[in-house]
XYZ file of N, CA and C in Angstrom:
354
model
N 0.838 -1.191 0.000
C 0.000 0.000 0.000
C 0.877 1.247 0.000
N 1.889 1.234 0.839
C 2.762 2.399 0.928
C 3.436 2.669 -0.419
N 3.862 1.603 -1.082
C 4.497 1.758 -2.397
C 3.523 2.374 -3.402
N 2.284 1.912 -3.362
C 1.254 2.436 -4.257
C 1.038 3.928 -4.004
N 0.930 4.308 -2.728
C 0.713 5.718 -2.385
C 1.902 6.582 -2.798
N 3.107 6.065 -2.607
C 4.302 6.808 -3.036
C 4.342 6.945 -4.558
N 3.934 5.907 -5.257
C 3.879 5.953 -6.721
C 2.890 7.022 -7.190
N 1.735 7.091 -6.547
C 0.727 8.104 -6.893
C 1.273 9.512 -6.646
N 1.969 9.693 -5.524
C 2.575 11.001 -5.230
C 3.600 11.373 -6.298
N 4.390 10.390 -6.703
C 5.413 10.638 -7.718
C 4.775 11.037 -9.045
N 3.691 10.361 -9.416
C 3.001 10.708 -10.663
C 2.423 12.120 -10.612
N 1.814 12.467 -9.485
C 1.261 13.819 -9.326
C 2.386 14.851 -9.401
N 3.513 14.551 -8.768
C 4.659 15.460 -8.801
C 5.162 15.633 -10.235
N 5.268 14.521 -10.966
C 5.736 14.600 -12.354
C 4.785 15.415 -13.221
N 3.495 15.178 -13.072
C 2.514 15.948 -13.848
C 2.590 17.434 -13.508
N 2.738 17.737 -12.231
C 2.838 19.134 -11.802
C 4.116 19.771 -12.338
N 5.203 19.003 -12.359
C 6.484 19.549 -12.817
C 6.483 19.882 -14.307
N 5.597 19.255 -15.087
C 5.525 19.590 -16.518
C 4.375 20.551 -16.812
N 3.784 21.084 -15.733
C 2.770 22.117 -15.905
C 1.337 21.635 -15.950
N 1.107 20.374 -15.714
C -0.256 19.834 -15.714
C -0.683 19.642 -14.262
N -1.413 20.614 -13.755
C -1.777 20.557 -12.336
C -2.829 19.482 -12.075
N -2.745 18.883 -10.897
C -3.681 17.844 -10.473
C -4.354 18.346 -9.203
N -5.675 18.417 -9.238
C -6.397 18.898 -8.056
C -6.364 17.841 -6.954
N -6.651 18.281 -5.751
C -6.708 17.374 -4.609
C -7.730 16.264 -4.864
N -8.895 16.629 -5.381
C -9.940 15.638 -5.638
C -9.516 14.635 -6.708
N -8.837 15.114 -7.764
C -8.343 14.201 -8.803
C -7.327 13.222 -8.218
N -6.452 13.749 -7.378
C -5.432 12.923 -6.736
C -6.097 11.824 -5.897
N -7.076 12.209 -5.094
C -7.792 11.244 -4.251
C -8.549 10.233 -5.114
N -9.213 10.710 -6.161
C -9.972 9.813 -7.044
C -9.075 8.760 -7.693
N -7.908 9.183 -8.143
C -6.977 8.246 -8.779
C -6.515 7.193 -7.770
N -6.239 7.625 -6.555
C -5.841 6.674 -5.510
C -6.962 5.669 -5.269
N -8.169 6.169 -5.078
C -9.294 5.289 -4.750
C -9.628 4.330 -5.889
N -9.487 4.784 -7.123
C -9.778 3.928 -8.278
C -8.762 2.798 -8.427
N -7.570 2.991 -7.870
C -6.527 1.974 -7.984
C -6.538 0.930 -6.882
N -7.496 1.034 -5.977
C -7.532 0.115 -4.836
C -8.334 -1.148 -5.147
N -7.940 -2.276 -4.536
C -8.711 -3.515 -4.721
C -10.022 -3.489 -3.939
N -10.849 -4.498 -4.159
C -12.171 -4.572 -3.533
C -12.107 -4.618 -2.008
N -11.006 -5.098 -1.458
C -10.860 -5.170 0.003
C -10.984 -3.801 0.663
N -10.825 -2.768 -0.120
C -10.848 -1.407 0.422
C -12.184 -0.704 0.204
N -13.191 -1.427 -0.238
C -14.468 -0.784 -0.568
C -15.086 -0.055 0.623
N -14.933 -0.589 1.824
C -15.523 0.081 2.996
C -14.829 1.405 3.291
N -13.515 1.434 3.197
C -12.792 2.681 3.472
C -12.985 3.675 2.322
N -13.143 3.183 1.110
C -13.437 4.063 -0.030
C -14.767 4.766 0.200
N -15.745 4.020 0.666
C -17.058 4.591 0.966
C -16.952 5.678 2.035
N -16.167 5.431 3.061
C -15.974 6.423 4.130
C -15.341 7.691 3.565
N -14.310 7.530 2.756
C -13.602 8.688 2.195
C -14.516 9.483 1.265
N -15.252 8.786 0.412
C -16.128 9.478 -0.540
C -17.338 10.124 0.120
N -17.745 9.620 1.269
C -18.945 10.158 1.917
C -18.667 11.365 2.811
N -17.413 11.737 2.974
C -17.077 12.913 3.785
C -17.582 14.177 3.093
N -18.221 15.038 3.865
C -18.704 16.308 3.308
C -17.549 17.257 3.035
N -16.638 17.341 3.993
C -15.439 18.159 3.797
C -14.358 17.270 3.194
N -13.713 17.746 2.135
C -12.676 16.914 1.509
C -11.522 16.648 2.477
N -11.024 15.428 2.427
C -9.882 15.050 3.254
C -8.594 15.461 2.562
N -7.558 15.651 3.346
C -6.244 15.905 2.767
C -5.660 14.573 2.294
N -4.633 14.651 1.477
C -3.965 13.438 1.011
C -3.414 12.670 2.208
N -2.862 13.395 3.160
C -2.307 12.757 4.362
C -3.392 11.986 5.120
N -4.574 12.564 5.252
C -5.682 11.885 5.936
C -6.130 10.639 5.165
N -6.188 10.750 3.849
C -6.563 9.600 3.012
C -5.519 8.492 3.168
N -4.247 8.871 3.106
C -3.172 7.889 3.260
C -3.246 7.205 4.620
N -3.502 7.991 5.659
C -3.604 7.431 7.010
C -4.750 6.434 7.102
N -5.899 6.782 6.550
C -7.042 5.862 6.554
C -6.720 4.570 5.797
N -6.074 4.703 4.653
C -5.761 3.527 3.841
C -4.727 2.629 4.515
N -3.705 3.235 5.093
C -2.677 2.444 5.772
C -3.239 1.763 7.020
N -4.114 2.456 7.728
C -4.767 1.855 8.895
C -5.636 0.682 8.471
N -6.362 0.865 7.383
C -7.209 -0.217 6.863
C -6.349 -1.416 6.457
N -5.216 -1.151 5.838
C -4.295 -2.221 5.428
C -3.830 -3.017 6.648
N -3.485 -2.315 7.729
C -3.050 -2.995 8.950
C -4.175 -3.850 9.531
N -5.387 -3.329 9.506
C -6.544 -4.092 10.005
C -6.784 -5.334 9.151
N -6.664 -5.194 7.840
C -6.824 -6.346 6.946
C -5.773 -7.410 7.228
N -4.530 -6.974 7.392
C -3.447 -7.915 7.678
C -3.709 -8.662 8.978
N -4.121 -7.914 9.990
C -4.401 -8.508 11.299
C -5.549 -9.510 11.188
N -6.598 -9.133 10.476
C -7.752 -10.016 10.288
C -7.353 -11.290 9.543
N -6.607 -11.132 8.449
C -6.201 -12.291 7.660
C -5.262 -13.199 8.440
N -4.373 -12.601 9.219
C -3.451 -13.389 10.036
C -4.242 -14.235 11.032
N -5.225 -13.637 11.682
C -6.059 -14.374 12.638
C -6.880 -15.436 11.920
N -7.420 -15.088 10.771
C -8.220 -16.039 10.000
C -7.390 -17.258 9.609
N -6.181 -17.036 9.084
C -5.318 -18.142 8.688
C -4.860 -18.944 9.898
N -4.600 -18.260 10.996
C -4.200 -18.947 12.222
C -5.326 -19.847 12.718
N -6.542 -19.315 12.734
C -7.701 -20.114 13.151
C -7.912 -21.290 12.207
N -7.767 -21.055 10.916
C -7.949 -22.115 9.926
C -6.894 -23.201 10.111
N -5.645 -22.790 10.343
C -4.566 -23.761 10.542
C -4.816 -24.583 11.800
N -5.298 -23.946 12.855
C -5.599 -24.660 14.095
C -6.714 -25.670 13.873
N -7.769 -25.259 13.202
C -8.887 -26.162 12.914
C -8.409 -27.312 12.037
N -7.624 -26.998 11.022
C -7.111 -28.011 10.116
C -6.222 -29.002 10.863
N -5.384 -28.505 11.753
C -4.493 -29.354 12.530
C -5.294 -30.279 13.430
N -6.307 -29.747 14.080
C -7.141 -30.554 14.969
C -7.865 -31.640 14.179
N -8.376 -31.300 13.013
C -9.128 -32.271 12.212
C -8.237 -33.347 11.613
N -7.004 -33.021 11.263
C -6.153 -33.994 10.584
C -5.216 -34.736 11.517
N -5.029 -34.293 12.724
C -4.083 -34.942 13.626
C -4.388 -36.408 13.881
N -5.615 -36.798 14.245
C -5.858 -38.216 14.508
C -5.580 -39.095 13.293
N -6.016 -38.693 12.134
C -5.766 -39.467 10.917
C -4.277 -39.534 10.632
N -3.627 -38.427 10.799
C -2.202 -38.354 10.528
C -1.442 -39.280 11.472
N -1.820 -39.313 12.738
C -1.164 -40.165 13.719
C -1.387 -41.636 13.382
N -2.599 -41.983 13.009
C -2.907 -43.368 12.633
C -2.093 -43.766 11.406
N -2.068 -42.899 10.413
C -1.308 -43.189 9.196
C 0.172 -43.330 9.511
N 0.698 -42.482 10.371
C 2.109 -42.537 10.730
C 2.399 -43.832 11.488
N 1.501 -44.223 12.398
C 1.683 -45.477 13.130
C 1.657 -46.666 12.182
N 0.760 -46.659 11.200
C 0.702 -47.739 10.221
C 1.979 -47.781 9.399
N 2.472 -46.601 9.024
C 3.702 -46.524 8.248
C 4.869 -47.059 9.061
N 4.972 -46.657 10.322
C 6.047 -47.140 11.185
C 5.957 -48.650 11.368
N 4.754 -49.164 11.555
C 4.537 -50.596 11.727
C 4.977 -51.354 10.478
N 4.623 -50.851 9.304
C 5.004 -51.472 8.041
C 6.512 -51.440 7.867
N 7.127 -50.320 8.189
C 8.575 -50.192 8.058
C 9.281 -51.192 8.946
N 8.798 -51.352 10.149
C 9.406 -52.294 11.085
C 9.258 -53.715 10.558
N 8.095 -54.075 10.037
C 7.867 -55.419 9.509
C 8.781 -55.700 8.322
N 8.913 -54.733 7.436
C 9.778 -54.903 6.274
C 11.216 -55.058 6.720
N 11.632 -54.262 7.654
C 13.004 -54.303 8.144
C 13.295 -55.663 8.786
N 12.386 -56.155 9.575
C 12.566 -57.448 10.226
C 12.611 -58.555 9.186
N 11.736 -58.507 8.206
C 11.697 -59.521 7.161
C 12.999 -59.521 6.371
N 13.493 -58.362 6.032
C 14.733 -58.281 5.270
C 15.897 -58.832 6.085
N 15.965 -58.498 7.339
C 17.044 -59.010 8.179
C 16.953 -60.531 8.315
N 15.763 -61.051 8.457
C 15.558 -62.489 8.597
C 16.023 -63.212 7.342
N 15.658 -62.687 6.162
C 16.051 -63.318 4.904
C 17.559 -63.287 4.729
N 18.176 -62.180 5.086
C 19.621 -62.062 4.956
C 20.299 -63.082 5.859
N 19.810 -63.242 7.083
C 20.414 -64.187 8.015
C 20.247 -65.625 7.520
N 19.094 -65.938 6.947
C 18.862 -67.301 6.465
C 19.692 -67.622 5.225
N 19.971 -66.608 4.396
C 20.737 -66.852 3.176
C 22.209 -67.059 3.498
N 22.679 -66.385 4.519
C 24.103 -66.395 4.822
C 24.486 -67.572 5.560
């Protein structure tokens, strides 16, 4: 998000430096149009303000929203991993025990055959 916001600032600066001024509202609109669907709630908040926000305020709202999304997704994935671990552990343990049992049987059989041949 920060990279995107810096890129937008750089573009506005470049346009201004060649004499093509960009209004505050145009700057905000371009930022909002470039955001993914995950930001629809914060876009609605920004667009519904009666008094226009500064670029700094828009950036702060977007970065805060990004942090909230990250926190939410981290918790969601953590919860999913915990649920997945709980659901698969018994099967995994049984499969591992069967595998260990098979390995031991094969190992014993191979040793027995080697001893009988020699």
